[in-house]
PDB file of C-alpha atoms in Angstrom:
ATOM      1  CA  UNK A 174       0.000   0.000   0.000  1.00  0.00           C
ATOM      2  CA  UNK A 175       1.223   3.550  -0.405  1.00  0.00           C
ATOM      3  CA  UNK A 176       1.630   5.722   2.219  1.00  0.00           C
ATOM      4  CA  UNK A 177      -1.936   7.523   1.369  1.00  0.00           C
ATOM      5  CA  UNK A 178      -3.483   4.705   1.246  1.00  0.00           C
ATOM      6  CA  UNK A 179      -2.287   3.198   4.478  1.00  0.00           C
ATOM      7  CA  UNK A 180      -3.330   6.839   6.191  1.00  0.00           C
ATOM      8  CA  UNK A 181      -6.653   6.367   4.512  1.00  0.00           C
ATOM      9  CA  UNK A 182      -7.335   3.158   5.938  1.00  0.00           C
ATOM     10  CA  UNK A 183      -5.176   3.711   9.111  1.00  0.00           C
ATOM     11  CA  UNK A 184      -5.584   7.378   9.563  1.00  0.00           C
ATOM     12  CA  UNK A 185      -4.698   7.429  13.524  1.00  0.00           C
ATOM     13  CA  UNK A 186      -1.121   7.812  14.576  1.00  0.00           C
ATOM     14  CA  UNK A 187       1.016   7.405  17.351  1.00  0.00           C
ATOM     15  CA  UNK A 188       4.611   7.902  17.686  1.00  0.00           C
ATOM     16  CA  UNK A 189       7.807   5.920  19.828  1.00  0.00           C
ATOM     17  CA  UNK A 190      10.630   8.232  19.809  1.00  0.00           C
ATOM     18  CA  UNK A 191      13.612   5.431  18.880  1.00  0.00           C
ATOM     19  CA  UNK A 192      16.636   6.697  19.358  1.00  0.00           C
ATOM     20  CA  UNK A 193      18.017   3.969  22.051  1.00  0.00           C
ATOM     21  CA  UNK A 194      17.867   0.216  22.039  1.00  0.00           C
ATOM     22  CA  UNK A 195      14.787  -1.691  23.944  1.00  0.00           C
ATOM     23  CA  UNK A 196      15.273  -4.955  25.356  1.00  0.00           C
ATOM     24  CA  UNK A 197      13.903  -7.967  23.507  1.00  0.00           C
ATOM     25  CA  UNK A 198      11.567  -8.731  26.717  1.00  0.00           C
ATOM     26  CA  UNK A 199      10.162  -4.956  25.800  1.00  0.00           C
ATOM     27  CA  UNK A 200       9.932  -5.600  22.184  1.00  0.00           C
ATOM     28  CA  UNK A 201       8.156  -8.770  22.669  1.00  0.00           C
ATOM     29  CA  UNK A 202       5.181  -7.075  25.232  1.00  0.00           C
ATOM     30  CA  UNK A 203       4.946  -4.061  23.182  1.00  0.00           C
ATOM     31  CA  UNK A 204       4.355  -6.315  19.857  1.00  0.00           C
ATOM     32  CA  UNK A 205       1.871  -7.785  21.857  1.00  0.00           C
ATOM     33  CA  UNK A 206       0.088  -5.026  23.299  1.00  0.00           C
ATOM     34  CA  UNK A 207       0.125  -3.463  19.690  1.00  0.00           C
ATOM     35  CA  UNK A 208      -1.626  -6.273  18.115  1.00  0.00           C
ATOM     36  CA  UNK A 209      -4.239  -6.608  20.979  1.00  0.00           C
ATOM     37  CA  UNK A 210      -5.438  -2.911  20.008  1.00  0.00           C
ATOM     38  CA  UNK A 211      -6.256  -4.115  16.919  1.00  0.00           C
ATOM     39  CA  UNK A 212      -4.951  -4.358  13.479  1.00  0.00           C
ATOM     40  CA  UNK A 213      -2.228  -1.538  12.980  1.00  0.00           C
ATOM     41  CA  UNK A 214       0.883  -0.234  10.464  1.00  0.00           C
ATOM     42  CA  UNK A 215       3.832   0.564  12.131  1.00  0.00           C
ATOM     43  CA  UNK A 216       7.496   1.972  10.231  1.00  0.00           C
ATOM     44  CA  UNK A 217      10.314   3.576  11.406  1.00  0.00           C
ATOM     45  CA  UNK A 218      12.101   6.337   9.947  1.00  0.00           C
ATOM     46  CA  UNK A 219      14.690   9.136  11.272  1.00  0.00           C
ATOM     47  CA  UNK A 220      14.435   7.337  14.839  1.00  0.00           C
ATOM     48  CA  UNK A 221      10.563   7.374  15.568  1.00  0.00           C
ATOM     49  CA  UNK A 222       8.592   4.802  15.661  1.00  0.00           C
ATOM     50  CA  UNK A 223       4.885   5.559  14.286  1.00  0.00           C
ATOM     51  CA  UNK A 224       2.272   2.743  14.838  1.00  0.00           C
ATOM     52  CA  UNK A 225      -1.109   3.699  13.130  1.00  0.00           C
ATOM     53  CA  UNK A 226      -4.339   2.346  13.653  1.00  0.00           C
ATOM     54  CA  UNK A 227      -8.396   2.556  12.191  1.00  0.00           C
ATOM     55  CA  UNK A 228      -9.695   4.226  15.743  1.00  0.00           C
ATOM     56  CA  UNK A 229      -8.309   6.530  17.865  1.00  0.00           C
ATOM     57  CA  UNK A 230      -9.410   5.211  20.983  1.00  0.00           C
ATOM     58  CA  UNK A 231      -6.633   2.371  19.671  1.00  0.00           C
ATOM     59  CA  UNK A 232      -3.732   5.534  18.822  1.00  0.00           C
ATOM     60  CA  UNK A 233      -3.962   7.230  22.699  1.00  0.00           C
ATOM     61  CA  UNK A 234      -3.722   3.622  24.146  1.00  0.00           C
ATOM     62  CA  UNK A 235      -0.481   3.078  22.616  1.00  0.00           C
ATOM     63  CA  UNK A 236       0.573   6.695  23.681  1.00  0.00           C
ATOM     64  CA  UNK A 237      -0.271   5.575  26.741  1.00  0.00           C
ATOM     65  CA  UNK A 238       1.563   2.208  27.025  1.00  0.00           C
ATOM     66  CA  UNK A 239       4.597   3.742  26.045  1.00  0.00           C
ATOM     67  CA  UNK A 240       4.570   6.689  28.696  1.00  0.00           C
ATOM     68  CA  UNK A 241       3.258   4.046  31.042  1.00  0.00           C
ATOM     69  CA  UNK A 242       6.516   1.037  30.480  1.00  0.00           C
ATOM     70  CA  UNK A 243       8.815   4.411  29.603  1.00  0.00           C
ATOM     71  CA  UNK A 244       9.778   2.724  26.353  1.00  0.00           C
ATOM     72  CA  UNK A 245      10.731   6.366  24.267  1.00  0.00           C
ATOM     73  CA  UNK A 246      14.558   6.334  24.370  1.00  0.00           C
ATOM     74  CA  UNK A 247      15.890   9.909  23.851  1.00  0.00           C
ATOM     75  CA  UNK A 248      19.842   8.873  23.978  1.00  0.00           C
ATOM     76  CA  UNK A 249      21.399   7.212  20.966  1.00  0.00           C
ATOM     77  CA  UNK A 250      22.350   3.401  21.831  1.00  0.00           C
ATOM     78  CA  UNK A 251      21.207   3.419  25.412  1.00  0.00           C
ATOM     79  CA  UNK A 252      18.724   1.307  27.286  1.00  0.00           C
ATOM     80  CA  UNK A 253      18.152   4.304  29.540  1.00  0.00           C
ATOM     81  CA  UNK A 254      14.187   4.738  28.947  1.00  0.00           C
ATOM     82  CA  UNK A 255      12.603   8.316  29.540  1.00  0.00           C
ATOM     83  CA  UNK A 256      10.070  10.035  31.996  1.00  0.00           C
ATOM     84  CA  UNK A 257       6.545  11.483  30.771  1.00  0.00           C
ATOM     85  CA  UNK A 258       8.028  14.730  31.550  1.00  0.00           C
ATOM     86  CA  UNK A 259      11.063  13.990  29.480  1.00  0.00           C
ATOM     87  CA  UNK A 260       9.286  12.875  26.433  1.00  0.00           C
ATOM     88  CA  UNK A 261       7.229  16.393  26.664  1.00  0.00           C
ATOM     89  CA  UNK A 262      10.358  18.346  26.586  1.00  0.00           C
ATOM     90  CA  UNK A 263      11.415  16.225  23.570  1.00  0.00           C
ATOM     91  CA  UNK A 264       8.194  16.220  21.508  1.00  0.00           C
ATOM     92  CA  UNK A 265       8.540  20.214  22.331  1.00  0.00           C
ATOM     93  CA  UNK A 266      12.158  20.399  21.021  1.00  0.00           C
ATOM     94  CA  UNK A 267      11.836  18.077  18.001  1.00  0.00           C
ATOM     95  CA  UNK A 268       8.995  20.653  16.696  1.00  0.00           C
ATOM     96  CA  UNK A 269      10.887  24.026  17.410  1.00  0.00           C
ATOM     97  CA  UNK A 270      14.112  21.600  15.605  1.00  0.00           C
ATOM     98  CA  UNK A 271      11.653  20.537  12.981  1.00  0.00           C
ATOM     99  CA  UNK A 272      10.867  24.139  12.043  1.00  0.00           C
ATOM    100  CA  UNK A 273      14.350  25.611  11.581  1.00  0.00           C
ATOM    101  CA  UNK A 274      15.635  22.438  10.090  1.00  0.00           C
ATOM    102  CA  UNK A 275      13.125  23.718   7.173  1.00  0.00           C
ATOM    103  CA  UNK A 276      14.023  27.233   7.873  1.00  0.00           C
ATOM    104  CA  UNK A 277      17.593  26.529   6.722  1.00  0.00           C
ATOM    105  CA  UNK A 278      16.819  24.448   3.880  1.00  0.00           C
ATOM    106  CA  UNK A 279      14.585  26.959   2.398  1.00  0.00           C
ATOM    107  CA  UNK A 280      17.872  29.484   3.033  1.00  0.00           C
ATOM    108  CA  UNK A 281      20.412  27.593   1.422  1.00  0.00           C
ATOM    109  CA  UNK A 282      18.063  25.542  -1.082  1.00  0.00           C
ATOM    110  CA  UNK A 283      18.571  22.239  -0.073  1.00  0.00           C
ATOM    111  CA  UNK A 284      14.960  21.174  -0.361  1.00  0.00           C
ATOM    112  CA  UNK A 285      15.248  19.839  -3.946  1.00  0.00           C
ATOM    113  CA  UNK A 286      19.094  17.993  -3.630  1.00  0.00           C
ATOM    114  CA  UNK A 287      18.616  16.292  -0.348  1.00  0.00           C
ATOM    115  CA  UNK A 288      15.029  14.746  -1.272  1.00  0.00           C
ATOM    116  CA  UNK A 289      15.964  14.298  -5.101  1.00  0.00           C
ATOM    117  CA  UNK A 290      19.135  12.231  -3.792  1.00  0.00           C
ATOM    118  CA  UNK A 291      16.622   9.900  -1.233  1.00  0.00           C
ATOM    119  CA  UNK A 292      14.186   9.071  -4.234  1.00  0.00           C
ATOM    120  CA  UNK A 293      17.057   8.797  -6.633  1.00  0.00           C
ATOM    121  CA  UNK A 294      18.484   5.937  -4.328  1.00  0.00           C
ATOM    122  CA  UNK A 295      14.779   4.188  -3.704  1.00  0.00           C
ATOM    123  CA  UNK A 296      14.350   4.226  -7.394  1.00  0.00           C
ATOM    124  CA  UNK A 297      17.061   2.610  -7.952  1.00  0.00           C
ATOM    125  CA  UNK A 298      16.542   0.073  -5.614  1.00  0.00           C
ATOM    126  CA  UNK A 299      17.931   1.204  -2.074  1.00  0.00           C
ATOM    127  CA  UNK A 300      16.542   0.074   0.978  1.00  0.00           C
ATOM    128  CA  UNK A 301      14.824   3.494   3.215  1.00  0.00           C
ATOM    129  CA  UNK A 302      17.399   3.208   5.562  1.00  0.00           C
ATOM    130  CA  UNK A 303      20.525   3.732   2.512  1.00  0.00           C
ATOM    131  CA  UNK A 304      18.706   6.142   0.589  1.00  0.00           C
ATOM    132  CA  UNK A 305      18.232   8.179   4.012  1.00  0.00           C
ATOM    133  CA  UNK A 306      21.991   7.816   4.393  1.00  0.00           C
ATOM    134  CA  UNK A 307      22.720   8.795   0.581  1.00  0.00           C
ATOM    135  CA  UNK A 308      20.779  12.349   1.036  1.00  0.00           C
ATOM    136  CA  UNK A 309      22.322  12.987   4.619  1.00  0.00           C
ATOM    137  CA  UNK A 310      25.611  12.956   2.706  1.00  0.00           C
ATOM    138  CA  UNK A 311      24.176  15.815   0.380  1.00  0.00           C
ATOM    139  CA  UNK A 312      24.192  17.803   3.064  1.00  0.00           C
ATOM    140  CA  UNK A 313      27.184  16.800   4.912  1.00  0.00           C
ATOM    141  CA  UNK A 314      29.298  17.506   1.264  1.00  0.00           C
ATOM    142  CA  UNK A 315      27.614  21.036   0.813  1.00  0.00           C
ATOM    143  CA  UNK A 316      27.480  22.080   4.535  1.00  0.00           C
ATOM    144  CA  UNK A 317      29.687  20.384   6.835  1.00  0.00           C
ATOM    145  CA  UNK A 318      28.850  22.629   9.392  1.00  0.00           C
ATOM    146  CA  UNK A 319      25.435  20.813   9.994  1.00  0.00           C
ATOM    147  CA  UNK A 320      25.836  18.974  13.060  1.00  0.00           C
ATOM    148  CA  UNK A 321      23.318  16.005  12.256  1.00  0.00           C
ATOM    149  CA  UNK A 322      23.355  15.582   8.819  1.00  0.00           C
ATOM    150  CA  UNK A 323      20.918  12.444   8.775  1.00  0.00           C
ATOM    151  CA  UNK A 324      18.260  14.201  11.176  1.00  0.00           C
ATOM    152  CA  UNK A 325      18.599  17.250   8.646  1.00  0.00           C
ATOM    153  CA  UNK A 326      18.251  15.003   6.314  1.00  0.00           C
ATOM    154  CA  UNK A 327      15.220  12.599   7.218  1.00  0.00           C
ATOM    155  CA  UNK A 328      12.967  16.382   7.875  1.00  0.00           C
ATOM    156  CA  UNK A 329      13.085  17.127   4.629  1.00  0.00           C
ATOM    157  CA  UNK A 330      12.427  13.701   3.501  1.00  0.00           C
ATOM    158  CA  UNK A 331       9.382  13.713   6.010  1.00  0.00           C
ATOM    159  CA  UNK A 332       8.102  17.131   4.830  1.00  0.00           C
ATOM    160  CA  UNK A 333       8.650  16.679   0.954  1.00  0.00           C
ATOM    161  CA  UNK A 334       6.304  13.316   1.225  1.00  0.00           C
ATOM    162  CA  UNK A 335       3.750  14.743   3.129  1.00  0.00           C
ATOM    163  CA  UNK A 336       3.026  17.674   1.330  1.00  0.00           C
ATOM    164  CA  UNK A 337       4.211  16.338  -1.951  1.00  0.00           C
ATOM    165  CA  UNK A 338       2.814  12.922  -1.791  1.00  0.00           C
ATOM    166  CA  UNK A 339       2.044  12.515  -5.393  1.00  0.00           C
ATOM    167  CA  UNK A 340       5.025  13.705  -6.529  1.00  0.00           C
ATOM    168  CA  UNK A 341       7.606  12.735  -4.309  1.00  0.00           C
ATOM    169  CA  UNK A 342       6.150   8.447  -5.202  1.00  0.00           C
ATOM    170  CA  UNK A 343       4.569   8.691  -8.318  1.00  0.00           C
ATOM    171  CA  UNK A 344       7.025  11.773 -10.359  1.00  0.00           C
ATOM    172  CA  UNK A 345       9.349   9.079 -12.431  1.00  0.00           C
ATOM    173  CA  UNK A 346       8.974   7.975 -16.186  1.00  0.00           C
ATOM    174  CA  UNK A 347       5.813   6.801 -16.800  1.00  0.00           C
ATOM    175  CA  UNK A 348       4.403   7.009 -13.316  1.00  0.00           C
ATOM    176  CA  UNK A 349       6.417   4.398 -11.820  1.00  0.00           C
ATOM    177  CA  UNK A 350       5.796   3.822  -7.890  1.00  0.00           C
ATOM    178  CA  UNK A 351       9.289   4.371  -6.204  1.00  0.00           C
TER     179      UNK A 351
END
């Protein structure tokens, strides 16, 4: 399915910051607890988790399991899970990020490069996870000044394919799907 349809059919949405490691017992309960809510969609991608579900009611019980086991990991490669009032302060300062991570592109005109590079690698056959790396070294060849290249990098990817849906899958000789 494309990512339309799945948030047609799954249009509720909740959100595991990923950053850390979780242990395989956590893993293993949260998989659980996921599918007990109901049938869902989950993917990763510039290190959140997003589960997505038919009802809401199934979205904020997630949220809620995750606050409640403190499985959001904020540090890179730890095990070291998070309090609610952690997680706040992080949802808070990936949105303020968010926002002058796209402030900067616009500046330097990055917008086109970085995401042109990420479906340049998918269409040629890269998995997500490469083709995030490929466009994170746009940015790190242009401006090595950019302290997180890849988390630059995965913002634009994130904006360009929700506001440019039909373009960013469907904009390749003779409407190929990336």
């Amino acid at each position: 399915m494309s990512s339309a349809e799945i948030e047609c059919y799954f249009p509720h949405a909740t959100a595991l910051i990923a950053r850390g490691s979780m242990t395989f017992t956590d893993h293993a309960e949260l998989n659980g607890y996921a599918k007990s809510l109901g049938h869902y969609r989950a993917g990763t991608f510039n290190g959140l988790t997003t589960y997505r579900y038919a009802r809401p009611d199934q979205a904020a019980a997630l949220t809620e399991y995750f606050l409640a086991k403190h499985l959001h990991r904020l540090k890179p490669n730890s095990l070291e899970s998070a309090s609610r009032e952690e997680v706040a302060s992080e949802w808070i300062r990936q949105a303020d990020e968010r926002e002058e991570i796209l402030a900067w592109a616009r500046t330097h005109g990055m917008f086109r490069d970085v995401v042109q590079e990420y479906r340049y690698e998918r269409r040629r056959g890269s998995y997500s996870s490469t083709a995030h790396q490929a466009a994170a070294r746009v940015i790190e060849h242009k401006h090595p000044d950019v302290p997180d290249p890849v988390n630059y990098a995965g913002v634009l990817i994130v904006w360009a394919e929700r506001e440019h849906r039909g373009w960013f899958w469907r904009c390749c000789r003779d409407h190929h799907v990336l």
